[in-house]
Short mmCIF file of C-alpha atoms in Angstrom, two decimals:
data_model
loop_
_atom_site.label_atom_id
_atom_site.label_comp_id
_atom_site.label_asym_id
_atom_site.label_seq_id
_atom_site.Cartn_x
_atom_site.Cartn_y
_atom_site.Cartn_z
CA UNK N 1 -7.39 3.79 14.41
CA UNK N 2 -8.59 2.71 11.13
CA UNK N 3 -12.09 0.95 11.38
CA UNK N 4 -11.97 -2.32 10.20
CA UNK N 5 -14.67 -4.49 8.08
CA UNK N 6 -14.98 -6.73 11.23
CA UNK N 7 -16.01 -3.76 14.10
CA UNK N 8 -19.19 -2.74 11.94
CA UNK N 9 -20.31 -5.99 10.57
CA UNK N 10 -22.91 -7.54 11.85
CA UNK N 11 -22.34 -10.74 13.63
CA UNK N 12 -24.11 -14.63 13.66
CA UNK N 13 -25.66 -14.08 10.32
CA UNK N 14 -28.45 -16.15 9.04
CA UNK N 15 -27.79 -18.88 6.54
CA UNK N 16 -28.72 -21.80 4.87
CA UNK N 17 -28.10 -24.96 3.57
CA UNK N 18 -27.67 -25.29 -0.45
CA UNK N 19 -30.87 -28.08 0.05
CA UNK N 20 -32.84 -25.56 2.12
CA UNK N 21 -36.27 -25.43 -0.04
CA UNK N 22 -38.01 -22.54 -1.29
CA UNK N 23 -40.55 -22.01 1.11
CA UNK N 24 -38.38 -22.44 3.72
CA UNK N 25 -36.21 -19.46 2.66
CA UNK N 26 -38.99 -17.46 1.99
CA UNK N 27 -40.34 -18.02 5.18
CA UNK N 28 -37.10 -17.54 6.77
CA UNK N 29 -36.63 -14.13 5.31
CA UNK N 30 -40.30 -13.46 6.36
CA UNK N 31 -39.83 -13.90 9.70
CA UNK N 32 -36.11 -12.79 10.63
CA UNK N 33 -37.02 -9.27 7.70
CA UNK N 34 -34.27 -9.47 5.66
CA UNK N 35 -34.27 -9.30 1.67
CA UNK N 36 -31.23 -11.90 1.21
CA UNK N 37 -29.59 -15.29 2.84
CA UNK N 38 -26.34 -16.52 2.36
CA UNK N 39 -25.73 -20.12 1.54
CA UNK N 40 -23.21 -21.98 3.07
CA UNK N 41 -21.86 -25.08 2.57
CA UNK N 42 -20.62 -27.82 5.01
CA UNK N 43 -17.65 -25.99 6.25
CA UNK N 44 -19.42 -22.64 6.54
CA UNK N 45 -17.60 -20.89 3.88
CA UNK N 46 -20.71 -19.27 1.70
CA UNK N 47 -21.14 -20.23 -2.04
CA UNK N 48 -24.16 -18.18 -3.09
CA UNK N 49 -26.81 -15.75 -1.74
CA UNK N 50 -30.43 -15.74 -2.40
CA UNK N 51 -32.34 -12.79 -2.86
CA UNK N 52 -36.13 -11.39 -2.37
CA UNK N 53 -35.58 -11.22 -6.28
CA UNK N 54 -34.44 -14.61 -6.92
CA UNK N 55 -37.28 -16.29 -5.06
CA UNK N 56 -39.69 -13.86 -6.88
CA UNK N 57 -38.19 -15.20 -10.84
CA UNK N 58 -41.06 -17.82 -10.12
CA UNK N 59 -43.70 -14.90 -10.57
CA UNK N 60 -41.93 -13.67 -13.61
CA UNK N 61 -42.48 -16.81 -15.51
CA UNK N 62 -39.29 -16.31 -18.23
CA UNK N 63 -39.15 -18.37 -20.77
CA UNK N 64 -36.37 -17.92 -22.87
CA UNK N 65 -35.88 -18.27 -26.53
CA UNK N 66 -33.56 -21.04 -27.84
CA UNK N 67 -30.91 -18.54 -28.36
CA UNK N 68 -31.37 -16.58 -25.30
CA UNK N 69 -28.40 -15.25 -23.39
CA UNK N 70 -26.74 -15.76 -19.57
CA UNK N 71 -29.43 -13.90 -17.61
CA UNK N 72 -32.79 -15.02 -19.42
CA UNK N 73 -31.09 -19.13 -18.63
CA UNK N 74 -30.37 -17.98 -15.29
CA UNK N 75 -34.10 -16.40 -14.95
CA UNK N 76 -35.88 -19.81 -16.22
CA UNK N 77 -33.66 -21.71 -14.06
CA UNK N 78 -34.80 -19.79 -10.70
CA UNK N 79 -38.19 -19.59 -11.64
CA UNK N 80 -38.07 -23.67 -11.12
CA UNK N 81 -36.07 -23.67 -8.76
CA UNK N 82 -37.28 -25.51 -5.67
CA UNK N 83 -33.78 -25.44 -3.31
CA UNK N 84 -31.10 -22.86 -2.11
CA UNK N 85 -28.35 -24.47 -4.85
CA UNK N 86 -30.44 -23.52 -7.48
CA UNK N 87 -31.70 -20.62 -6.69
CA UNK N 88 -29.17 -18.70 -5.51
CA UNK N 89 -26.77 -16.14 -7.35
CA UNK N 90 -23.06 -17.15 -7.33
CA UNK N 91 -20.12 -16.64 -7.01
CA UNK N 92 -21.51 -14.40 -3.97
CA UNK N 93 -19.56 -10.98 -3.08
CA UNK N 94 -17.30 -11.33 -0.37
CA UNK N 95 -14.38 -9.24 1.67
CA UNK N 96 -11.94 -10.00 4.50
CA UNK N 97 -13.24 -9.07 8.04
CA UNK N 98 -9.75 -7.00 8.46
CA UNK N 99 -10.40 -5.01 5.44
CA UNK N 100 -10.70 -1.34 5.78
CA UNK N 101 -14.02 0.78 5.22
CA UNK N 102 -12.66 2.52 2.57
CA UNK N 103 -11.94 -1.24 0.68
CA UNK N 104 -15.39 -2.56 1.62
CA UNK N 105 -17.37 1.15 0.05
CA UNK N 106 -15.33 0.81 -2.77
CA UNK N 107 -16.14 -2.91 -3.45
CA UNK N 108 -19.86 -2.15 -2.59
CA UNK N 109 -19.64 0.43 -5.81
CA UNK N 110 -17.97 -1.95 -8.14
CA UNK N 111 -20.00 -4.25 -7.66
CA UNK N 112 -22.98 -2.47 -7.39
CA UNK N 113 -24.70 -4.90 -4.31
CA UNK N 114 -26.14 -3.86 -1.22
CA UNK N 115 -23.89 -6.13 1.00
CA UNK N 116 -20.80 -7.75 1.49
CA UNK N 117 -20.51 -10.99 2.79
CA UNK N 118 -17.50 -10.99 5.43
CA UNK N 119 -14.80 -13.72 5.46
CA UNK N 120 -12.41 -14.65 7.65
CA UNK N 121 -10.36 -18.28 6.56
CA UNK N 122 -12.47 -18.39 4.01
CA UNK N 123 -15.37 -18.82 5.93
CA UNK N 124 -18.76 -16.93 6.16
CA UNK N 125 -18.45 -14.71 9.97
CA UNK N 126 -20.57 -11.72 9.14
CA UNK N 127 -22.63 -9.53 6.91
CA UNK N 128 -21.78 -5.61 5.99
CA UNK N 129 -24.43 -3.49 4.50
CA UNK N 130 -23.99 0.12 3.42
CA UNK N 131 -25.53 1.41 6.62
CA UNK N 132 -23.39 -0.43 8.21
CA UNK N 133 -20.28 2.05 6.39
CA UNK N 134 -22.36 4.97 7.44
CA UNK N 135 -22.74 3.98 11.04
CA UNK N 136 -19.26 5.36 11.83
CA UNK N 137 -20.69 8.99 11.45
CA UNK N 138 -22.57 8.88 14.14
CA UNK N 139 -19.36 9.63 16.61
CA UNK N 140 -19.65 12.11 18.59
CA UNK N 141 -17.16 15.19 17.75
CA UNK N 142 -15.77 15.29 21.29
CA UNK N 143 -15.04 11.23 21.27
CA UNK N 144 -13.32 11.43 17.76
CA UNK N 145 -11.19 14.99 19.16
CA UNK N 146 -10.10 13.33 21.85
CA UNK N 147 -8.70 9.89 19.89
CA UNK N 148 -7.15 12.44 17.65
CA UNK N 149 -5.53 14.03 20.41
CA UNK N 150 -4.40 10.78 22.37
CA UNK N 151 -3.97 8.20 19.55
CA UNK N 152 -2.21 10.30 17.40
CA UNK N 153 -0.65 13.36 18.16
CA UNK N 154 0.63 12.15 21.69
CA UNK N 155 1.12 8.22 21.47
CA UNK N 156 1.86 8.39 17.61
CA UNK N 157 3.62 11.37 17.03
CA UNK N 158 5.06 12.31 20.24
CA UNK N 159 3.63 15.70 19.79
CA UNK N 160 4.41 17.70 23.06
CA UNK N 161 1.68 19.64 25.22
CA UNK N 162 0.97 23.05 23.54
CA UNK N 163 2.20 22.00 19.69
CA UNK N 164 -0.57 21.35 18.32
CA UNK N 165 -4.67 21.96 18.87
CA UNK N 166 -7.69 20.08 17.35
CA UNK N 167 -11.10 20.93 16.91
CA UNK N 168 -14.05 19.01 15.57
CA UNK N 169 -17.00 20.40 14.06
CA UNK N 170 -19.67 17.98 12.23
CA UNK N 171 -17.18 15.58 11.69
CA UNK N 172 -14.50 17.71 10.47
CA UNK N 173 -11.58 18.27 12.05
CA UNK N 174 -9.02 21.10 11.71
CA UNK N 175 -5.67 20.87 12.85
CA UNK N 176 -3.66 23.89 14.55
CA UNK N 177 0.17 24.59 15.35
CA UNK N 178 3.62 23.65 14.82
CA UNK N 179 4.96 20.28 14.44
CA UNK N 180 9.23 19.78 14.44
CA UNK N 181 9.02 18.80 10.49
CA UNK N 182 6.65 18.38 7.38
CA UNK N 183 6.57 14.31 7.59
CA UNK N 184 5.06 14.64 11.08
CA UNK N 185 2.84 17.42 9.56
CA UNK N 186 1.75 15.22 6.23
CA UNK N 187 1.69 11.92 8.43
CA UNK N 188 -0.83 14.08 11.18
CA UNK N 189 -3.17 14.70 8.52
CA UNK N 190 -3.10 11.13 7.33
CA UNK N 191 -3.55 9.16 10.18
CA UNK N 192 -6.81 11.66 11.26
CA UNK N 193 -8.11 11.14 8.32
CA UNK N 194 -8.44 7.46 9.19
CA UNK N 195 -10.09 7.93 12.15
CA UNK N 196 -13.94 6.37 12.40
CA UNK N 197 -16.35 9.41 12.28
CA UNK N 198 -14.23 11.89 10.39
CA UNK N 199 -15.60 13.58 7.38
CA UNK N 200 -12.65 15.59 6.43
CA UNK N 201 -9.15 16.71 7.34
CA UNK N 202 -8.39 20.40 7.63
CA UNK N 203 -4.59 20.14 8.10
CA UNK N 204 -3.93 23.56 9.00
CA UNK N 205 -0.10 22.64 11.00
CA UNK N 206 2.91 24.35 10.46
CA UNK N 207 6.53 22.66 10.49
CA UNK N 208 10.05 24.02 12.04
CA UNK N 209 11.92 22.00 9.05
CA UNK N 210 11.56 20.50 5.91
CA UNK N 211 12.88 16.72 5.74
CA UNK N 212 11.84 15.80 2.63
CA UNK N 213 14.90 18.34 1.01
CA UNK N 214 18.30 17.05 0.85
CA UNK N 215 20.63 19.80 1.02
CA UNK N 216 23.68 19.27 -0.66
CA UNK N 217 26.05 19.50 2.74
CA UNK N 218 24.68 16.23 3.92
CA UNK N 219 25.97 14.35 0.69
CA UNK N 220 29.29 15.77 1.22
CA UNK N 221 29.14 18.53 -2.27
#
């Protein structure tokens, strides 16, 4: 139910080689109208990434005092850079193609990067961009009520015809009626919160009993 890394990725991506030279990549990126190339090396797992903004450190021209820091070194050494190994920014951000959405926004925010490049044994099978995360939303509201309905509350839960209703308005979903206890309830609200497409949860259910109170009769006081 929950959308994985791997089912919005996109597939194939374009690479090269860490002795690809600069106007090849630039060409490359040209041509194919992308702003960044992973670089992979002989096994295909990727080791860098080069950007529109590391090929353009050659028009910058830095040249950086004798004490500079990290970043102005790493500036002069693009801007003469004439292959992928040396132009390229590493180590290059990376997730697991079975990784949830949730992990790969997160990771996008920490790291503050546009993409993720997605692994799977360690080696380079796709490329997730931000719109990519946002593509999800785009689910109909009758396609994501009717997983909710099938998935969940009959396959899942075992919830019987009549129990429960759901509706599904812009992405939001509110659930109606009476489940037999408050896990089912709690666990309802969970589970279609995970589905692809939903915006928010309005768990509106109702339970018979409460199993998460142990009453003193069952431990024998």
């Amino acid at each position: 139910m929950c959308t994985t890394v791997s089912e919005v990725m996109t597939t194939d991506p374009i690479t090269v080689a860490p002795d690809t030279g600069y106007k090849q990549i630039a060409a490359l990126m040209a041509r194919r109208r992308i702003s960044a190339v992973p670089v992979v090396d002989d096994s295909g797992a990727p080791i860098g990434v080069v950007s529109e903004a590391d090929l353009l450190a050659r028009f910058r021209d830095p040249r950086p005092a004798l004490f500079a820091g990290h970043h102005a070194k790493d500036e002069s050494r693009k801007a003469k850079a004439l292959i992928a190994e040396d132009l390229m920014t590493a180590p290059v951000v990376t997730i697991e193609a079975g990784a949830s959405l949730a992990a790969a926004a997160i990771r996008l925010a920490k790291k503050d990067v546009r993409r993720l490049f997605v692994v799977e044994d360690a080696k380079l099978v796709g490329v997730v961009s931000r719109r990519d995360l946002l593509s999800t939303f785009r689910r109909p509201d009758e396609e994501i009520r009717g997983e909710i309905e099938r998935d969940i509350l009959a396959d899942t839960l075992w919830v019987g015809p009549g129990q429960a209703s759901v509706t599904v308005a812009d992405g939001v979903v509110t659930l109606l009626g009476r489940l037999d206890n408050r896990g089912a309830v709690e666990r309802a609200g969970t589970l279609a919160g995970e589905v692809p497409g939903v915006v928010d949860v309005r768990n509106r259910l109702d339970f018979v009993w409460d199993d998460d109170v142990i009453r003193p009769a069952s431990l024998g006081i």
